[in-house]
Structures are given as structure tokens and as C-alpha cells.
Amino acid sequence: MAEIKVPVIFVIGGPGSGKGTQCEKIVQKYGFTHLSTGDLLREECNSGSERGTRLVDIMKKGQLVPNDEVLALLKEVIQKNLSNSNGFLIDGYPREAGQAVEFENQVCKCSFLLFFDVPDEVMKTRLMERGKTSGRADDNEETILKRLDTFHKHTQPILDHYGDKVKKVEASGTVDEIFSKVTQIIDNCKC
Ligand code: AP5
């Protein structure tokens, strides 16, 4: 892959922590390219491909899709946007420390990580509310609990791996309160 000279920001946090919501606002203000691994995987599922059919089952169980599938999708879309992007927001990646290592070996170093930290109860309430209309196969109580469990099992090693590169945002307030913390981080970042 060609050299990437723009910021690459990993956006992590539990299910319903507001990653997608904040990424939309970051895109409006900074013009970055938003790549959500969840959205890319759902597109693949909806395509009806053989690979998509396999992924549906994993996602319905709230488990992690194998990284070779996720990284292949990410590399493809980064390559496609490389010539006209101000920076990349990689939303929902890495989900485990091995994903971080593979990305940095195969693509580039990340500039920093935005980590949205939200209590489980708040995340669950948000997702149960969204589940009334989202149509997402994983927005039901059983799968939400599994997604939370997967998140807790895998996240600490990522935080340990990145140390000071992790910018933690307490993210249980309003969308605008959280966004104001996010802009301070991005504006102060030397990337
Ligand atoms: P993914 O689609 O990434 O789902 P998720 O991480 O569970 O998170 P969500 O997208 O549901 O929530 P979010 O944090 O973006 O919050 P949002 O802004 O939407 O992944 C789905 C699945 O794909 C995974 O379980 C896994 O199987 C697979 N997968 C994905 N990436 C993978 C990877 N790298 N490797 C392996 N497998 C992978 O907000 C949620 C709701 O809350 C919305 O209704 C929103 O309006 C509301 N809300 C947001 N902020 C606030 C606020 N401040 N106050 C009140 N409500 C709010």
C-alpha cells in the first residue's frame, strides 16, 4: 500500500458508546474520511456473498469477525480514498491487540486512539432504544450483553499496548458535550 501522510485515528469504545455519532460530527468539522468496520461488514453481509453469509452468523452472536476479513475490507477502502482524504477515522478498530499490530504492519502507524468510555448500563439503554427502530440483528438484549462481554474481554490489552496514545473521553453526557472534548483532543494533536 502507498505511504499514508494524513492522520489515521482509531476510534474505539463499547457497543453504543457513541463512536458512529461522534465520527459523523468529526467528519463535518474536519473533513476526515469515516470508515466504520461495522458498516463495512454489514454491507458485505447485505451483499448476499458467501463471505457475507458467514459473517452474519458471527455478528449475530456478538463475536469478533476474523481479522483477515476486516483488514482486507479496510485496506481496500483506504486505498480507494487515499488520494483525496484529509485523514481517516477508523471506527470500531482495533477490537483486539492483534488487530492493532496487523494494521500497523500492513498499513501504517495510527496517530492516536479516541476511546469513548461509557458505563455498561448507559450503552445498553442506548442500544435497546435504538433497537426499537434500527432493524439491526444485533440490537437485542441477548446480543447486546454478548457484545459488551466481547468488548470487556479484549479492550484492556489494546489500552496497554498504546499507553499515552490513548485519548480517553468520558462519554456519557450529551452528544455536544462529548464533541467539545473530542475537538479539544483533535485540535491539540500534532498529527
Ligand atoms: P459495530 O457496528 O462497530 O457495532 P458496535 O461497536 O457494537 O457499536 P455501535 O455501532 O452499535 O455503536 P456506536 O459506538 O457506534 O454508537 P452509536 O453512535 O451508533 O460492530 C458490529 C459487529 O461487527 C461487532 O459486534 C462485530 O461482530 C463486528 N465487528 C465490527 N468491527 C469489527 C472488528 N474490527 N473486528 C471484528 N469484528 C468486528 O450510538 C448508539 C446509539 O446511542 C444511537 O442510537 C445514538 O443515537 C445514541 N447515542 C449516541 N451518543 C449518544 C449520547 N451522547 N446520548 C444519548 N444517546 C446517544
PDB file of C-alpha atoms and ligand atoms in Angstrom:
ATOM      1  CA  MET A   1       0.000   0.000   0.000  1.00  0.00           C
ATOM      2  CA  ALA A   2       1.218   3.553  -0.784  1.00  0.00           C
ATOM      3  CA  GLU A   3       2.543   5.707   2.067  1.00  0.00           C
ATOM      4  CA  ILE A   4      -0.177   7.440   4.105  1.00  0.00           C
ATOM      5  CA  LYS A   5       0.673  11.041   5.005  1.00  0.00           C
ATOM      6  CA  VAL A   6      -2.584  12.095   6.668  1.00  0.00           C
ATOM      7  CA  PRO A   7      -3.734  11.400  10.260  1.00  0.00           C
ATOM      8  CA  VAL A   8      -5.098   7.936  10.952  1.00  0.00           C
ATOM      9  CA  ILE A   9      -7.223   7.890  14.109  1.00  0.00           C
ATOM     10  CA  PHE A  10      -8.564   4.685  15.648  1.00  0.00           C
ATOM     11  CA  VAL A  11     -11.962   5.176  17.317  1.00  0.00           C
ATOM     12  CA  ILE A  12     -12.778   2.599  19.962  1.00  0.00           C
ATOM     13  CA  GLY A  13     -15.357   2.074  22.702  1.00  0.00           C
ATOM     14  CA  GLY A  14     -18.055  -0.376  23.703  1.00  0.00           C
ATOM     15  CA  PRO A  15     -21.231  -1.069  21.739  1.00  0.00           C
ATOM     16  CA  GLY A  16     -23.380   2.066  21.870  1.00  0.00           C
ATOM     17  CA  SER A  17     -20.572   4.244  23.269  1.00  0.00           C
ATOM     18  CA  GLY A  18     -21.268   6.785  20.516  1.00  0.00           C
ATOM     19  CA  LYS A  19     -18.400   6.049  18.116  1.00  0.00           C
ATOM     20  CA  GLY A  20     -20.519   6.463  14.979  1.00  0.00           C
ATOM     21  CA  THR A  21     -22.356   9.530  16.287  1.00  0.00           C
ATOM     22  CA  GLN A  22     -19.139  11.369  17.154  1.00  0.00           C
ATOM     23  CA  CYS A  23     -17.440  10.296  13.906  1.00  0.00           C
ATOM     24  CA  GLU A  24     -20.236  11.944  11.913  1.00  0.00           C
ATOM     25  CA  LYS A  25     -19.607  15.210  13.726  1.00  0.00           C
ATOM     26  CA  ILE A  26     -15.827  14.922  13.279  1.00  0.00           C
ATOM     27  CA  VAL A  27     -16.342  14.418   9.547  1.00  0.00           C
ATOM     28  CA  GLN A  28     -18.477  17.581   9.358  1.00  0.00           C
ATOM     29  CA  LYS A  29     -15.861  19.694  11.176  1.00  0.00           C
ATOM     30  CA  TYR A  30     -12.572  18.254   9.928  1.00  0.00           C
ATOM     31  CA  GLY A  31     -13.474  16.606   6.615  1.00  0.00           C
ATOM     32  CA  PHE A  32     -11.905  13.271   7.561  1.00  0.00           C
ATOM     33  CA  THR A  33     -12.939  10.020   5.887  1.00  0.00           C
ATOM     34  CA  HIS A  34     -15.060   7.862   8.200  1.00  0.00           C
ATOM     35  CA  LEU A  35     -14.544   4.120   7.857  1.00  0.00           C
ATOM     36  CA  SER A  36     -16.708   2.042  10.205  1.00  0.00           C
ATOM     37  CA  THR A  37     -15.717  -1.614  10.281  1.00  0.00           C
ATOM     38  CA  GLY A  38     -19.253  -2.474  11.484  1.00  0.00           C
ATOM     39  CA  ASP A  39     -20.789  -0.693   8.473  1.00  0.00           C
ATOM     40  CA  LEU A  40     -18.303  -2.293   6.053  1.00  0.00           C
ATOM     41  CA  LEU A  41     -19.107  -5.726   7.470  1.00  0.00           C
ATOM     42  CA  ARG A  42     -22.877  -5.124   7.334  1.00  0.00           C
ATOM     43  CA  GLU A  43     -22.529  -4.055   3.669  1.00  0.00           C
ATOM     44  CA  GLU A  44     -20.721  -7.322   2.994  1.00  0.00           C
ATOM     45  CA  CYS A  45     -23.495  -9.259   4.805  1.00  0.00           C
ATOM     46  CA  ASN A  46     -26.196  -7.483   2.792  1.00  0.00           C
ATOM     47  CA  SER A  47     -24.398  -8.203  -0.487  1.00  0.00           C
ATOM     48  CA  GLY A  48     -25.516 -11.825  -0.215  1.00  0.00           C
ATOM     49  CA  SER A  49     -21.969 -13.067  -0.902  1.00  0.00           C
ATOM     50  CA  GLU A  50     -20.778 -16.355   0.574  1.00  0.00           C
ATOM     51  CA  ARG A  51     -18.408 -14.430   2.826  1.00  0.00           C
ATOM     52  CA  GLY A  52     -21.303 -12.185   3.937  1.00  0.00           C
ATOM     53  CA  THR A  53     -23.420 -15.180   4.930  1.00  0.00           C
ATOM     54  CA  ARG A  54     -20.627 -16.448   7.170  1.00  0.00           C
ATOM     55  CA  LEU A  55     -20.227 -13.041   8.796  1.00  0.00           C
ATOM     56  CA  VAL A  56     -23.938 -12.612   9.621  1.00  0.00           C
ATOM     57  CA  ASP A  57     -23.781 -15.553  11.969  1.00  0.00           C
ATOM     58  CA  ILE A  58     -20.689 -14.279  13.822  1.00  0.00           C
ATOM     59  CA  MET A  59     -22.127 -10.778  14.203  1.00  0.00           C
ATOM     60  CA  LYS A  60     -25.486 -12.084  15.449  1.00  0.00           C
ATOM     61  CA  LYS A  61     -23.573 -13.822  18.231  1.00  0.00           C
ATOM     62  CA  GLY A  62     -21.791 -10.559  19.160  1.00  0.00           C
ATOM     63  CA  GLN A  63     -18.417 -12.139  18.399  1.00  0.00           C
ATOM     64  CA  LEU A  64     -15.458 -10.722  16.516  1.00  0.00           C
ATOM     65  CA  VAL A  65     -15.136 -11.375  12.798  1.00  0.00           C
ATOM     66  CA  PRO A  66     -11.684 -12.816  11.892  1.00  0.00           C
ATOM     67  CA  ASN A  67      -9.226 -10.009  11.333  1.00  0.00           C
ATOM     68  CA  ASP A  68      -8.146 -11.088   7.857  1.00  0.00           C
ATOM     69  CA  GLU A  69     -11.703 -10.366   6.668  1.00  0.00           C
ATOM     70  CA  VAL A  70     -11.890  -6.994   8.453  1.00  0.00           C
ATOM     71  CA  LEU A  71      -8.418  -5.816   7.466  1.00  0.00           C
ATOM     72  CA  ALA A  72      -8.941  -6.785   3.822  1.00  0.00           C
ATOM     73  CA  LEU A  73     -12.100  -4.635   3.689  1.00  0.00           C
ATOM     74  CA  LEU A  74     -10.354  -1.731   5.425  1.00  0.00           C
ATOM     75  CA  LYS A  75      -7.291  -1.807   3.164  1.00  0.00           C
ATOM     76  CA  GLU A  76      -9.466  -1.817   0.075  1.00  0.00           C
ATOM     77  CA  VAL A  77     -11.442   1.243   1.129  1.00  0.00           C
ATOM     78  CA  ILE A  78      -8.396   3.153   2.439  1.00  0.00           C
ATOM     79  CA  GLN A  79      -6.659   2.586  -0.896  1.00  0.00           C
ATOM     80  CA  LYS A  80      -9.744   3.852  -2.730  1.00  0.00           C
ATOM     81  CA  ASN A  81      -9.830   7.102  -0.693  1.00  0.00           C
ATOM     82  CA  LEU A  82      -6.105   7.691  -0.311  1.00  0.00           C
ATOM     83  CA  SER A  83      -5.643  10.397  -2.937  1.00  0.00           C
ATOM     84  CA  ASN A  84      -8.439  12.657  -1.678  1.00  0.00           C
ATOM     85  CA  SER A  85      -8.575  12.211   2.105  1.00  0.00           C
ATOM     86  CA  ASN A  86      -7.614  14.709   4.854  1.00  0.00           C
ATOM     87  CA  GLY A  87      -7.369  11.873   7.351  1.00  0.00           C
ATOM     88  CA  PHE A  88      -9.011   8.593   8.289  1.00  0.00           C
ATOM     89  CA  LEU A  89     -11.262   7.792  11.234  1.00  0.00           C
ATOM     90  CA  ILE A  90     -11.179   4.043  11.665  1.00  0.00           C
ATOM     91  CA  ASP A  91     -14.320   3.401  13.735  1.00  0.00           C
ATOM     92  CA  GLY A  92     -14.586   0.090  15.585  1.00  0.00           C
ATOM     93  CA  TYR A  93     -10.983  -0.953  15.005  1.00  0.00           C
ATOM     94  CA  PRO A  94      -8.892  -2.398  16.584  1.00  0.00           C
ATOM     95  CA  ARG A  95     -11.100  -4.706  18.675  1.00  0.00           C
ATOM     96  CA  GLU A  96      -8.157  -6.687  19.978  1.00  0.00           C
ATOM     97  CA  ALA A  97      -4.435  -6.024  20.284  1.00  0.00           C
ATOM     98  CA  GLY A  98      -3.610  -8.378  17.380  1.00  0.00           C
ATOM     99  CA  GLN A  99      -5.688  -6.210  15.032  1.00  0.00           C
ATOM    100  CA  ALA A 100      -3.645  -3.168  16.033  1.00  0.00           C
ATOM    101  CA  VAL A 101      -0.381  -4.949  15.305  1.00  0.00           C
ATOM    102  CA  GLU A 102      -1.548  -6.288  11.935  1.00  0.00           C
ATOM    103  CA  PHE A 103      -2.868  -2.893  10.808  1.00  0.00           C
ATOM    104  CA  GLU A 104       0.374  -1.156  11.742  1.00  0.00           C
ATOM    105  CA  ASN A 105       2.436  -3.852   9.994  1.00  0.00           C
ATOM    106  CA  GLN A 106       0.381  -3.823   6.816  1.00  0.00           C
ATOM    107  CA  VAL A 107      -0.928  -0.236   6.538  1.00  0.00           C
ATOM    108  CA  CYS A 108       0.643   2.425   8.785  1.00  0.00           C
ATOM    109  CA  LYS A 109       1.043   3.616  12.380  1.00  0.00           C
ATOM    110  CA  CYS A 110      -2.015   5.255  13.885  1.00  0.00           C
ATOM    111  CA  SER A 111      -1.774   8.876  15.039  1.00  0.00           C
ATOM    112  CA  PHE A 112      -3.702   8.230  18.279  1.00  0.00           C
ATOM    113  CA  LEU A 113      -6.790   6.439  19.607  1.00  0.00           C
ATOM    114  CA  LEU A 114     -10.043   8.061  20.688  1.00  0.00           C
ATOM    115  CA  PHE A 115     -11.559   5.864  23.372  1.00  0.00           C
ATOM    116  CA  PHE A 116     -15.169   6.554  24.334  1.00  0.00           C
ATOM    117  CA  ASP A 117     -15.635   5.369  27.883  1.00  0.00           C
ATOM    118  CA  VAL A 118     -19.268   4.815  28.927  1.00  0.00           C
ATOM    119  CA  PRO A 119     -20.847   2.700  31.703  1.00  0.00           C
ATOM    120  CA  ASP A 120     -22.416  -0.557  30.501  1.00  0.00           C
ATOM    121  CA  GLU A 121     -25.892   0.428  31.692  1.00  0.00           C
ATOM    122  CA  VAL A 122     -25.824   3.614  29.594  1.00  0.00           C
ATOM    123  CA  MET A 123     -24.625   1.723  26.495  1.00  0.00           C
ATOM    124  CA  LYS A 124     -27.277  -0.935  26.974  1.00  0.00           C
ATOM    125  CA  THR A 125     -30.064   1.643  27.388  1.00  0.00           C
ATOM    126  CA  ARG A 126     -28.973   3.478  24.223  1.00  0.00           C
ATOM    127  CA  LEU A 127     -28.879   0.286  22.175  1.00  0.00           C
ATOM    128  CA  MET A 128     -32.200  -1.049  23.485  1.00  0.00           C
ATOM    129  CA  GLU A 129     -33.741   2.287  22.475  1.00  0.00           C
ATOM    130  CA  ARG A 130     -32.103   2.182  19.042  1.00  0.00           C
ATOM    131  CA  GLY A 131     -33.172  -1.446  18.649  1.00  0.00           C
ATOM    132  CA  LYS A 132     -36.834  -0.372  18.539  1.00  0.00           C
ATOM    133  CA  THR A 133     -36.248   1.035  15.041  1.00  0.00           C
ATOM    134  CA  SER A 134     -32.740   0.126  13.803  1.00  0.00           C
ATOM    135  CA  GLY A 135     -33.538  -3.256  12.288  1.00  0.00           C
ATOM    136  CA  ARG A 136     -30.007  -4.364  13.303  1.00  0.00           C
ATOM    137  CA  ALA A 137     -29.854  -8.082  14.019  1.00  0.00           C
ATOM    138  CA  ASP A 138     -27.528  -7.413  16.989  1.00  0.00           C
ATOM    139  CA  ASP A 139     -29.588  -4.695  18.734  1.00  0.00           C
ATOM    140  CA  ASN A 140     -31.448  -7.075  21.063  1.00  0.00           C
ATOM    141  CA  GLU A 141     -30.799  -7.655  24.766  1.00  0.00           C
ATOM    142  CA  GLU A 142     -29.140 -11.064  24.407  1.00  0.00           C
ATOM    143  CA  THR A 143     -26.693  -9.938  21.721  1.00  0.00           C
ATOM    144  CA  ILE A 144     -26.034  -6.565  23.393  1.00  0.00           C
ATOM    145  CA  LEU A 145     -24.871  -8.419  26.531  1.00  0.00           C
ATOM    146  CA  LYS A 146     -22.601 -10.616  24.415  1.00  0.00           C
ATOM    147  CA  ARG A 147     -21.189  -7.545  22.594  1.00  0.00           C
ATOM    148  CA  LEU A 148     -20.447  -5.915  25.967  1.00  0.00           C
ATOM    149  CA  ASP A 149     -18.731  -9.075  27.137  1.00  0.00           C
ATOM    150  CA  THR A 150     -16.610  -9.263  23.964  1.00  0.00           C
ATOM    151  CA  PHE A 151     -15.681  -5.596  24.387  1.00  0.00           C
ATOM    152  CA  HIS A 152     -14.545  -6.062  28.005  1.00  0.00           C
ATOM    153  CA  LYS A 153     -12.569  -9.220  27.230  1.00  0.00           C
ATOM    154  CA  HIS A 154     -10.475  -7.634  24.503  1.00  0.00           C
ATOM    155  CA  THR A 155     -10.068  -3.934  25.206  1.00  0.00           C
ATOM    156  CA  GLN A 156      -7.605  -3.678  28.104  1.00  0.00           C
ATOM    157  CA  PRO A 157      -4.698  -5.189  26.091  1.00  0.00           C
ATOM    158  CA  ILE A 158      -5.311  -2.542  23.397  1.00  0.00           C
ATOM    159  CA  LEU A 159      -5.153   0.230  26.007  1.00  0.00           C
ATOM    160  CA  ASP A 160      -1.977  -1.300  27.472  1.00  0.00           C
ATOM    161  CA  HIS A 161      -0.412  -1.644  24.026  1.00  0.00           C
ATOM    162  CA  TYR A 162      -0.962   2.040  23.156  1.00  0.00           C
ATOM    163  CA  GLY A 163      -0.399   3.717  26.551  1.00  0.00           C
ATOM    164  CA  ASP A 164      -0.214   7.517  26.076  1.00  0.00           C
ATOM    165  CA  LYS A 165      -1.543   7.315  22.544  1.00  0.00           C
ATOM    166  CA  VAL A 166      -4.985   6.533  24.033  1.00  0.00           C
ATOM    167  CA  LYS A 167      -7.116   9.673  24.437  1.00  0.00           C
ATOM    168  CA  LYS A 168      -9.905   8.654  26.770  1.00  0.00           C
ATOM    169  CA  VAL A 169     -13.167  10.587  26.597  1.00  0.00           C
ATOM    170  CA  GLU A 170     -15.766  10.205  29.332  1.00  0.00           C
ATOM    171  CA  ALA A 171     -18.733   9.843  27.004  1.00  0.00           C
ATOM    172  CA  SER A 172     -21.984   9.508  28.922  1.00  0.00           C
ATOM    173  CA  GLY A 173     -23.061  13.175  28.550  1.00  0.00           C
ATOM    174  CA  THR A 174     -24.873  14.827  25.669  1.00  0.00           C
ATOM    175  CA  VAL A 175     -23.609  14.486  22.098  1.00  0.00           C
ATOM    176  CA  ASP A 176     -22.449  18.123  22.074  1.00  0.00           C
ATOM    177  CA  GLU A 177     -20.683  17.899  25.450  1.00  0.00           C
ATOM    178  CA  ILE A 178     -18.758  14.881  24.236  1.00  0.00           C
ATOM    179  CA  PHE A 179     -17.948  16.501  20.905  1.00  0.00           C
ATOM    180  CA  SER A 180     -16.446  19.513  22.640  1.00  0.00           C
ATOM    181  CA  LYS A 181     -13.992  17.173  24.433  1.00  0.00           C
ATOM    182  CA  VAL A 182     -13.240  15.447  21.124  1.00  0.00           C
ATOM    183  CA  THR A 183     -12.435  18.685  19.307  1.00  0.00           C
ATOM    184  CA  GLN A 184     -10.019  19.715  22.072  1.00  0.00           C
ATOM    185  CA  ILE A 185      -8.155  16.449  21.585  1.00  0.00           C
ATOM    186  CA  ILE A 186      -8.019  16.716  17.799  1.00  0.00           C
ATOM    187  CA  ASP A 187      -7.070  20.412  17.856  1.00  0.00           C
ATOM    188  CA  ASN A 188      -4.216  19.716  20.284  1.00  0.00           C
ATOM    189  CA  CYS A 189      -2.918  16.727  18.380  1.00  0.00           C
ATOM    190  CA  LYS A 190       0.280  17.260  16.461  1.00  0.00           C
ATOM    191  CA  CYS A 191      -0.563  14.927  13.622  1.00  0.00           C
TER     192      CYS A 191
HETATM  193  P1  AP5 B   1     -20.260  -2.074  15.128  1.00  0.00           P
HETATM  194  O1  AP5 B   1     -21.215  -1.741  14.061  1.00  0.00           O
HETATM  195  O2  AP5 B   1     -18.986  -1.341  15.181  1.00  0.00           O
HETATM  196  O3  AP5 B   1     -21.070  -2.000  16.497  1.00  0.00           O
HETATM  197  P2  AP5 B   1     -20.634  -1.645  17.973  1.00  0.00           P
HETATM  198  O4  AP5 B   1     -19.192  -1.451  18.213  1.00  0.00           O
HETATM  199  O5  AP5 B   1     -21.326  -2.646  18.800  1.00  0.00           O
HETATM  200  O6  AP5 B   1     -21.167  -0.215  18.155  1.00  0.00           O
HETATM  201  P3  AP5 B   1     -22.417   0.515  17.538  1.00  0.00           P
HETATM  202  O7  AP5 B   1     -22.150   0.877  16.128  1.00  0.00           O
HETATM  203  O8  AP5 B   1     -23.653  -0.229  17.803  1.00  0.00           O
HETATM  204  O9  AP5 B   1     -22.414   1.794  18.480  1.00  0.00           O
HETATM  205  P4  AP5 B   1     -21.532   3.103  18.434  1.00  0.00           P
HETATM  206  O10 AP5 B   1     -20.490   3.082  19.493  1.00  0.00           O
HETATM  207  O11 AP5 B   1     -21.100   3.457  17.038  1.00  0.00           O
HETATM  208  O12 AP5 B   1     -22.639   4.105  18.927  1.00  0.00           O
HETATM  209  P5  AP5 B   1     -23.646   4.968  18.041  1.00  0.00           P
HETATM  210  O13 AP5 B   1     -23.043   6.300  17.722  1.00  0.00           O
HETATM  211  O14 AP5 B   1     -24.166   4.137  16.928  1.00  0.00           O
HETATM  212  O15 AP5 B   1     -19.895  -3.653  15.076  1.00  0.00           O
HETATM  213  C1  AP5 B   1     -20.914  -4.623  14.938  1.00  0.00           C
HETATM  214  C2  AP5 B   1     -20.298  -6.002  14.890  1.00  0.00           C
HETATM  215  O16 AP5 B   1     -19.421  -6.101  13.758  1.00  0.00           O
HETATM  216  C3  AP5 B   1     -19.416  -6.393  16.087  1.00  0.00           C
HETATM  217  O17 AP5 B   1     -20.186  -6.903  17.172  1.00  0.00           O
HETATM  218  C4  AP5 B   1     -18.523  -7.491  15.449  1.00  0.00           C
HETATM  219  O18 AP5 B   1     -19.235  -8.693  15.296  1.00  0.00           O
HETATM  220  C5  AP5 B   1     -18.301  -6.925  14.057  1.00  0.00           C
HETATM  221  N1  AP5 B   1     -17.093  -6.080  14.003  1.00  0.00           N
HETATM  222  C6  AP5 B   1     -17.055  -4.729  13.852  1.00  0.00           C
HETATM  223  N2  AP5 B   1     -15.788  -4.300  13.832  1.00  0.00           N
HETATM  224  C7  AP5 B   1     -15.006  -5.403  13.978  1.00  0.00           C
HETATM  225  C8  AP5 B   1     -13.611  -5.596  14.053  1.00  0.00           C
HETATM  226  N3  AP5 B   1     -12.728  -4.572  13.998  1.00  0.00           N
HETATM  227  N4  AP5 B   1     -13.156  -6.862  14.199  1.00  0.00           N
HETATM  228  C9  AP5 B   1     -14.006  -7.907  14.296  1.00  0.00           C
HETATM  229  N5  AP5 B   1     -15.337  -7.794  14.239  1.00  0.00           N
HETATM  230  C10 AP5 B   1     -15.850  -6.540  14.088  1.00  0.00           C
HETATM  231  O19 AP5 B   1     -24.773   5.243  19.142  1.00  0.00           O
HETATM  232  C11 AP5 B   1     -25.602   4.203  19.597  1.00  0.00           C
HETATM  233  C12 AP5 B   1     -26.980   4.802  19.932  1.00  0.00           C
HETATM  234  O20 AP5 B   1     -26.849   5.736  21.004  1.00  0.00           O
HETATM  235  C13 AP5 B   1     -27.601   5.579  18.765  1.00  0.00           C
HETATM  236  O21 AP5 B   1     -28.983   5.379  18.768  1.00  0.00           O
HETATM  237  C14 AP5 B   1     -27.256   7.044  19.090  1.00  0.00           C
HETATM  238  O22 AP5 B   1     -28.190   7.935  18.558  1.00  0.00           O
HETATM  239  C15 AP5 B   1     -27.277   7.022  20.610  1.00  0.00           C
HETATM  240  N6  AP5 B   1     -26.322   7.972  21.186  1.00  0.00           N
HETATM  241  C16 AP5 B   1     -25.041   8.193  20.780  1.00  0.00           C
HETATM  242  N7  AP5 B   1     -24.457   9.125  21.562  1.00  0.00           N
HETATM  243  C17 AP5 B   1     -25.385   9.477  22.494  1.00  0.00           C
HETATM  244  C18 AP5 B   1     -25.386  10.387  23.590  1.00  0.00           C
HETATM  245  N8  AP5 B   1     -24.310  11.111  23.907  1.00  0.00           N
HETATM  246  N9  AP5 B   1     -26.503  10.489  24.343  1.00  0.00           N
HETATM  247  C19 AP5 B   1     -27.601   9.730  24.058  1.00  0.00           C
HETATM  248  N10 AP5 B   1     -27.678   8.874  23.016  1.00  0.00           N
HETATM  249  C20 AP5 B   1     -26.583   8.741  22.253  1.00  0.00           C
END
